[in-house]
Coordinates of C-alpha atoms in Angstrom, one line a residue:
Chain A
M19 CA -59.8 -50.1 94.6
K20 CA -61.2 -49.6 98.1
K21 CA -64.4 -51.3 99.3
A22 CA -67.7 -49.5 98.8
G23 CA -68.2 -49.5 102.6
A24 CA -65.1 -47.3 103.0
L25 CA -66.3 -45.1 100.2
A26 CA -69.7 -44.7 101.8
S27 CA -68.1 -43.9 105.2
A28 CA -65.8 -41.3 103.6
L29 CA -68.8 -39.6 101.8
R30 CA -70.7 -39.4 105.1
S31 CA -67.7 -37.8 106.7
S32 CA -67.6 -35.2 103.9
G33 CA -71.1 -34.1 104.9
A34 CA -73.1 -36.1 102.5
T35 CA -76.2 -37.9 103.6
L36 CA -76.5 -41.5 102.6
P37 CA -79.8 -43.4 102.4
A38 CA -80.4 -45.6 105.4
A39 CA -79.7 -48.7 103.3
A40 CA -76.4 -47.4 102.1
A41 CA -75.4 -46.5 105.7
E42 CA -76.2 -50.1 106.7
C43 CA -74.0 -51.3 103.8
V44 CA -71.0 -51.5 106.1
A45 CA -72.9 -53.8 108.4
S46 CA -74.4 -55.9 105.6
P47 CA -78.2 -55.8 106.3
P48 CA -80.1 -59.1 106.0
K49 CA -81.5 -59.8 102.5
A50 CA -84.9 -60.5 103.9
E51 CA -85.1 -56.8 105.0
E52 CA -84.2 -55.7 101.5
A53 CA -86.9 -57.9 100.0
A54 CA -89.5 -56.5 102.5
T55 CA -88.6 -52.9 101.5
T56 CA -89.0 -53.8 97.9
A57 CA -92.3 -55.5 98.6
K58 CA -93.7 -52.4 100.2
T59 CA -93.5 -50.6 96.9
L60 CA -95.8 -53.0 95.2
Q61 CA -99.6 -53.4 95.5
P62 CA -100.3 -56.2 98.1
S63 CA -102.0 -58.4 95.5
R64 CA -98.9 -58.2 93.3
R65 CA -96.3 -59.0 95.8
E66 CA -94.2 -62.1 94.9
T67 CA -95.8 -62.2 91.5
K68 CA -94.6 -61.5 88.0
A69 CA -96.7 -59.9 85.2
I70 CA -97.4 -62.0 82.0
T71 CA -98.4 -59.6 79.2
V72 CA -100.0 -61.0 76.1
H73 CA -101.7 -59.2 73.2
F74 CA -105.0 -60.3 71.6
P75 CA -107.7 -58.6 69.5
E76 CA -110.0 -56.2 71.4
E77 CA -112.9 -58.7 71.2
V78 CA -111.0 -61.3 73.1
R79 CA -110.4 -58.9 76.0
R80 CA -114.0 -57.7 75.9
Q81 CA -115.4 -61.3 76.0
L82 CA -113.0 -62.3 78.8
K83 CA -114.1 -59.3 80.9
A84 CA -117.7 -60.0 80.2
L85 CA -117.4 -63.6 81.2
A86 CA -115.6 -62.7 84.4
G87 CA -118.4 -60.2 85.1
E88 CA -121.1 -62.9 84.5
Q89 CA -119.3 -65.3 86.8
G90 CA -118.6 -62.6 89.4
R91 CA -114.9 -63.4 89.4
H92 CA -111.7 -61.6 88.8
V93 CA -110.2 -61.7 85.3
D94 CA -107.0 -62.9 86.9
D95 CA -108.9 -65.9 88.4
M96 CA -110.4 -66.7 85.0
V97 CA -107.0 -66.6 83.4
A98 CA -105.6 -68.7 86.2
E99 CA -108.3 -71.3 85.5
A100 CA -107.4 -71.3 81.8
L101 CA -103.7 -71.7 82.5
N102 CA -104.3 -74.6 85.0
L103 CA -106.4 -76.4 82.3
L104 CA -103.5 -75.9 79.9
F105 CA -101.0 -77.2 82.4
V106 CA -103.2 -80.3 83.0
K107 CA -103.3 -80.9 79.3
Y108 CA -99.5 -80.9 79.1
R109 CA -99.1 -82.8 82.3
R110 CA -97.7 -79.9 84.3
A111 CA -98.6 -78.9 87.9
E112 CA -101.6 -76.6 88.3
V113 CA -99.5 -73.8 89.8
A114 CA -101.6 -70.7 88.8
P115 CA -103.1 -69.5 92.1
R116 CA -106.8 -68.8 92.1
K117 CA -108.1 -65.5 93.4
V118 CA -111.1 -65.1 95.7
T119 CA -114.4 -64.2 94.1
K120 CA -115.1 -60.4 93.9
Chain B
M29 CA -62.1 -40.2 88.5
K30 CA -64.6 -39.1 85.8
I31 CA -67.7 -37.0 86.5
L32 CA -70.8 -37.3 84.5
S33 CA -73.5 -34.7 85.3
F34 CA -77.2 -34.8 84.4
V35 CA -78.5 -31.3 83.9
C36 CA -81.8 -30.0 82.5
Q37 CA -84.0 -27.2 83.7
K38 CA -87.1 -29.2 83.0
G39 CA -88.3 -31.9 85.4
G40 CA -89.4 -35.3 84.4
T41 CA -86.9 -35.7 81.5
S42 CA -85.5 -39.0 82.9
K43 CA -82.4 -37.5 84.6
T44 CA -82.6 -39.7 87.6
T45 CA -83.7 -42.8 85.6
T46 CA -80.8 -42.5 83.2
A47 CA -78.3 -41.6 86.0
I48 CA -79.1 -44.7 88.1
N49 CA -79.3 -47.0 85.1
L50 CA -76.0 -45.9 83.8
A51 CA -74.5 -46.3 87.3
V52 CA -75.7 -49.9 87.4
E53 CA -74.4 -50.5 83.9
A54 CA -71.0 -49.1 84.8
L55 CA -70.8 -51.5 87.7
S56 CA -70.8 -54.4 85.2
Y57 CA -67.6 -52.9 83.8
G58 CA -66.0 -53.2 87.2
L59 CA -66.1 -49.5 88.0
E60 CA -66.5 -48.1 91.5
V61 CA -69.5 -45.9 91.0
V62 CA -71.0 -43.1 93.2
V63 CA -74.2 -41.4 92.4
I64 CA -74.5 -37.9 94.0
D65 CA -78.1 -36.8 94.4
L66 CA -78.4 -33.0 94.3
D67 CA -82.2 -33.2 93.8
P68 CA -84.2 -32.0 96.8
Q69 CA -86.7 -34.7 96.0
V70 CA -83.8 -37.3 96.5
S71 CA -85.3 -39.7 93.9
A72 CA -81.9 -41.5 93.5
C73 CA -81.7 -41.9 97.3
D74 CA -85.2 -43.3 97.4
W75 CA -84.2 -45.8 94.7
K76 CA -81.1 -46.7 96.9
D77 CA -83.4 -47.2 99.9
I78 CA -85.2 -49.9 97.9
R79 CA -82.0 -51.3 96.5
G80 CA -80.3 -51.9 99.9
D81 CA -76.7 -52.7 100.2
A82 CA -75.8 -53.4 96.6
S83 CA -73.6 -51.0 94.8
P84 CA -73.5 -48.2 93.7
V85 CA -73.1 -45.9 96.6
V86 CA -75.6 -43.1 96.5
A87 CA -75.1 -39.9 98.5
A88 CA -77.2 -36.7 98.9
T89 CA -75.1 -33.7 99.5
P90 CA -75.8 -30.0 99.9
V91 CA -74.6 -28.0 96.9
P92 CA -71.9 -26.1 98.9
H93 CA -70.5 -29.5 100.0
L94 CA -70.3 -30.9 96.5
E95 CA -66.6 -30.4 96.0
R96 CA -65.8 -31.8 99.4
T97 CA -67.9 -34.9 98.7
L98 CA -66.2 -35.3 95.3
K99 CA -62.8 -35.1 96.9
A100 CA -63.8 -37.8 99.5
A101 CA -65.0 -40.0 96.7
E102 CA -61.8 -39.6 94.7
E103 CA -59.6 -40.3 97.7
N104 CA -61.6 -43.5 98.4
G105 CA -61.4 -45.1 95.1
A106 CA -64.4 -43.8 93.2
E107 CA -63.8 -44.1 89.4
L108 CA -67.1 -42.7 88.0
V109 CA -69.3 -40.2 89.8
I110 CA -72.7 -39.5 88.3
I111 CA -74.4 -36.4 89.5
D112 CA -78.2 -36.1 89.4
T113 CA -79.8 -32.7 89.6
A114 CA -83.4 -31.4 89.8
G115 CA -85.1 -29.3 87.2
R116 CA -85.3 -25.6 88.0
T117 CA -82.4 -25.6 90.5
N118 CA -79.8 -23.2 89.2
D119 CA -77.4 -23.7 92.0
A120 CA -77.3 -27.5 91.7
A121 CA -77.2 -27.4 87.9
S122 CA -74.4 -24.9 87.9
A123 CA -72.3 -26.8 90.4
A124 CA -72.9 -30.1 88.7
A125 CA -72.0 -28.5 85.3
R126 CA -68.8 -26.9 86.7
V127 CA -67.3 -30.1 88.1
A128 CA -68.3 -32.3 85.2
D129 CA -66.1 -34.0 82.6
L130 CA -69.2 -34.6 80.6
I131 CA -72.7 -33.2 80.8
F132 CA -75.8 -35.0 79.6
V133 CA -78.9 -33.0 79.0
P134 CA -81.9 -35.4 78.8
V135 CA -84.6 -34.0 76.6
Q136 CA -88.0 -35.4 75.7
P137 CA -88.9 -34.8 72.1
S138 CA -91.6 -32.2 72.9
L139 CA -91.9 -28.5 72.4
I140 CA -92.2 -27.8 76.2
D141 CA -88.9 -29.6 76.8
L142 CA -87.1 -27.8 73.9
K143 CA -88.2 -24.4 75.4
T144 CA -86.1 -25.1 78.4
V145 CA -83.0 -26.2 76.5
G146 CA -81.8 -22.6 76.0
A147 CA -81.8 -21.9 79.7
T148 CA -80.0 -25.2 80.4
L149 CA -77.3 -24.5 77.8
E150 CA -76.8 -21.0 79.3
I151 CA -76.1 -22.5 82.7
I152 CA -73.7 -24.9 81.1
R153 CA -72.0 -22.1 79.2
L154 CA -71.6 -20.0 82.4
A155 CA -70.2 -23.0 84.3
G156 CA -67.4 -23.4 81.8
A157 CA -68.9 -24.9 78.7
K158 CA -67.8 -28.5 79.5
P159 CA -68.4 -31.2 76.8
T160 CA -72.2 -31.6 76.5
R161 CA -74.5 -34.0 74.8
A162 CA -78.3 -33.9 74.6
L163 CA -79.9 -37.3 75.2
L164 CA -83.4 -37.9 73.8
A165 CA -85.4 -39.8 76.4
R166 CA -88.9 -41.1 76.7
V167 CA -89.1 -41.4 72.9
K168 CA -92.4 -42.8 71.7
A169 CA -92.3 -46.0 69.7
T170 CA -94.1 -44.4 66.8
G171 CA -93.6 -41.1 65.0
S172 CA -90.6 -39.1 64.0
R173 CA -90.6 -36.4 66.7
H174 CA -87.2 -37.5 68.0
E175 CA -85.7 -37.0 64.5
D176 CA -87.2 -33.5 64.3
T177 CA -85.9 -32.8 67.8
T178 CA -82.4 -34.0 66.9
A179 CA -82.4 -31.8 63.8
W180 CA -83.5 -28.8 65.9
L181 CA -80.9 -29.4 68.6
E182 CA -78.1 -29.8 66.1
A183 CA -79.3 -26.6 64.4
Q184 CA -78.8 -24.9 67.8
G185 CA -75.2 -26.2 67.9
V186 CA -76.0 -28.9 70.4
E187 CA -74.3 -32.3 70.0
V188 CA -76.8 -35.1 70.4
C189 CA -76.1 -38.6 71.7
P190 CA -76.9 -41.0 68.8
I191 CA -78.7 -43.4 71.0
T192 CA -82.2 -42.6 72.2
L193 CA -84.1 -44.0 75.3
G194 CA -87.6 -45.2 74.7
E195 CA -90.7 -44.6 76.7
R196 CA -90.7 -48.0 78.5
V197 CA -92.4 -49.3 81.6
T198 CA -89.3 -51.4 82.3
Y199 CA -87.6 -48.2 83.6
Q200 CA -90.5 -47.6 86.1
D201 CA -90.7 -51.3 87.1
A202 CA -86.9 -51.5 87.7
Y203 CA -86.9 -48.3 89.8
A204 CA -89.7 -49.7 91.9
Q205 CA -87.6 -52.8 92.7
G206 CA -84.4 -50.8 93.3
L207 CA -82.8 -52.3 90.2
G208 CA -81.3 -51.1 86.9
V209 CA -83.0 -52.2 83.7
S210 CA -80.0 -54.4 82.9
E211 CA -80.7 -56.3 86.1
A212 CA -84.5 -56.3 85.9
E213 CA -84.7 -57.4 82.3
P214 CA -81.2 -58.0 81.0
S215 CA -82.3 -59.0 77.5
G216 CA -84.9 -56.2 77.1
K217 CA -84.8 -53.2 74.9
A218 CA -84.3 -50.8 77.8
A219 CA -81.2 -52.7 78.9
R220 CA -79.9 -52.7 75.4
E221 CA -80.2 -48.9 74.9
I222 CA -78.6 -48.2 78.3
Q223 CA -75.7 -50.5 77.3
E224 CA -75.3 -48.5 74.1
V225 CA -75.4 -45.1 76.0
Y226 CA -72.8 -46.5 78.4
K227 CA -70.6 -47.4 75.5
Y228 CA -71.0 -43.9 74.0
I229 CA -70.1 -42.3 77.3
S230 CA -67.1 -44.7 77.8
M231 CA -65.8 -43.6 74.5
L232 CA -66.1 -39.9 75.5
L233 CA -64.7 -40.3 79.0
G234 CA -62.2 -43.1 78.4
L235 CA -63.9 -45.6 80.7
P236 CA -63.5 -49.4 80.5
T237 CA -65.3 -51.1 77.6
T238 CA -64.8 -54.7 78.7
R239 CA -67.6 -56.2 80.6
I240 CA -67.0 -58.4 83.6
V241 CA -68.8 -61.5 84.9
N242 CA -71.0 -61.0 87.9
N243 CA -70.4 -63.0 91.0
E244 CA -72.8 -65.3 92.7
E245 CA -74.8 -62.4 94.3
G246 CA -75.4 -61.1 90.8
R247 CA -74.7 -57.4 91.4
S248 CA -71.0 -57.2 92.5
P249 CA -68.8 -57.7 89.5
R250 CA -65.5 -59.5 90.1
K251 CA -64.0 -61.1 87.0
R252 CA -63.1 -59.5 83.7
V253 CA -63.8 -61.5 80.5
A254 CA -63.0 -60.8 76.9

C-alpha cells in the first residue's frame, strides 16, 4: 500500500482538486493550524469547551432561566456556580469557568 | 479497488454525511480510502479542509475527469473509493452510477424524498443497473415512517439496507470538527449505526471485516487485531 501523500499527489496530477489541507498533507502541516481551522467553525464562546446535556422537567428549566434573569446573569454562569458548589462539596477543584454578567 | 457511489436526486438526504463517515469507518479496517467529491458545493472537501492532514484523501474532480482520477487512485493504492454526488446533477449521478460496484441511495422517510426515488432509479438503470441499495437516513426517533418507507421501496423492487441512520446532532457536530462520528463519539449511537452500515457494505463488496488498532495519533490505523 502506498502512502496517502503519494495518492494525493497522483490524484492532483489526474486533474482532481484537493482541499488545501490535503495538499499540505505531503508536507505535514502543524497540528496547531488544524486546531485553529476547527475552532473557526465554532462560536467564539464555545471554543475549547464541551457541551454537557442534561434533561430535567420543564419547570426546572423555567425556574433556572427566571433566576438567571433576576440576577442579570447567563444561565451558563448560574450552572457553573452550581457545579463549583458541587465540586467543593466533594473536594474537587472549582474548574467551571464563570461567564461575565449579561 | 472497490467503488461505492452515493446517488440521489434529492438534496439534503445525508449523502455527504454518510460518505465521509463510512470513509472514516473504513480507515479503521486498514483500508486506503479516497473520497471523490462530485458535488459543486464541495461539502466533502469543506469537511476535509477542517480535518487537515488526517486520512482519508478527498478530491474534487470534474465529471469528465472522473475515470482518469479513479485510474490514478487505483494505480496508487486506493482500496475503497467513495463518490459523493449532489442532488439534481444528472451528469455526476450518471457517472458515479456507471463506475460504481455498489450504489447507495440515501432516502429520508418522507413523501418528498420518495417522489425523487423514481428519477434516481432511472439514472441508475440507464447507467448499467449496478447493485443498488436504498439507505434510510435522518430517521426520527419516534414513529414508524421508516418502516412504511421501507415497505414502499421494497414494493418498488428496491433493496433496502437493513440498518437505518438516525436524525442525530452527532453527525453535524462531527462534521463541524472534521471528524467522523466514530472519532467524535466512539461509543455513541451514530458511531454504532455507521459501523453496522460498514459491515453491511463490506459483506456486499468483499471488504475487510477485521478492525485494526489505531496508532498514537488516533486516526491512522496500523495494527490488525482479532
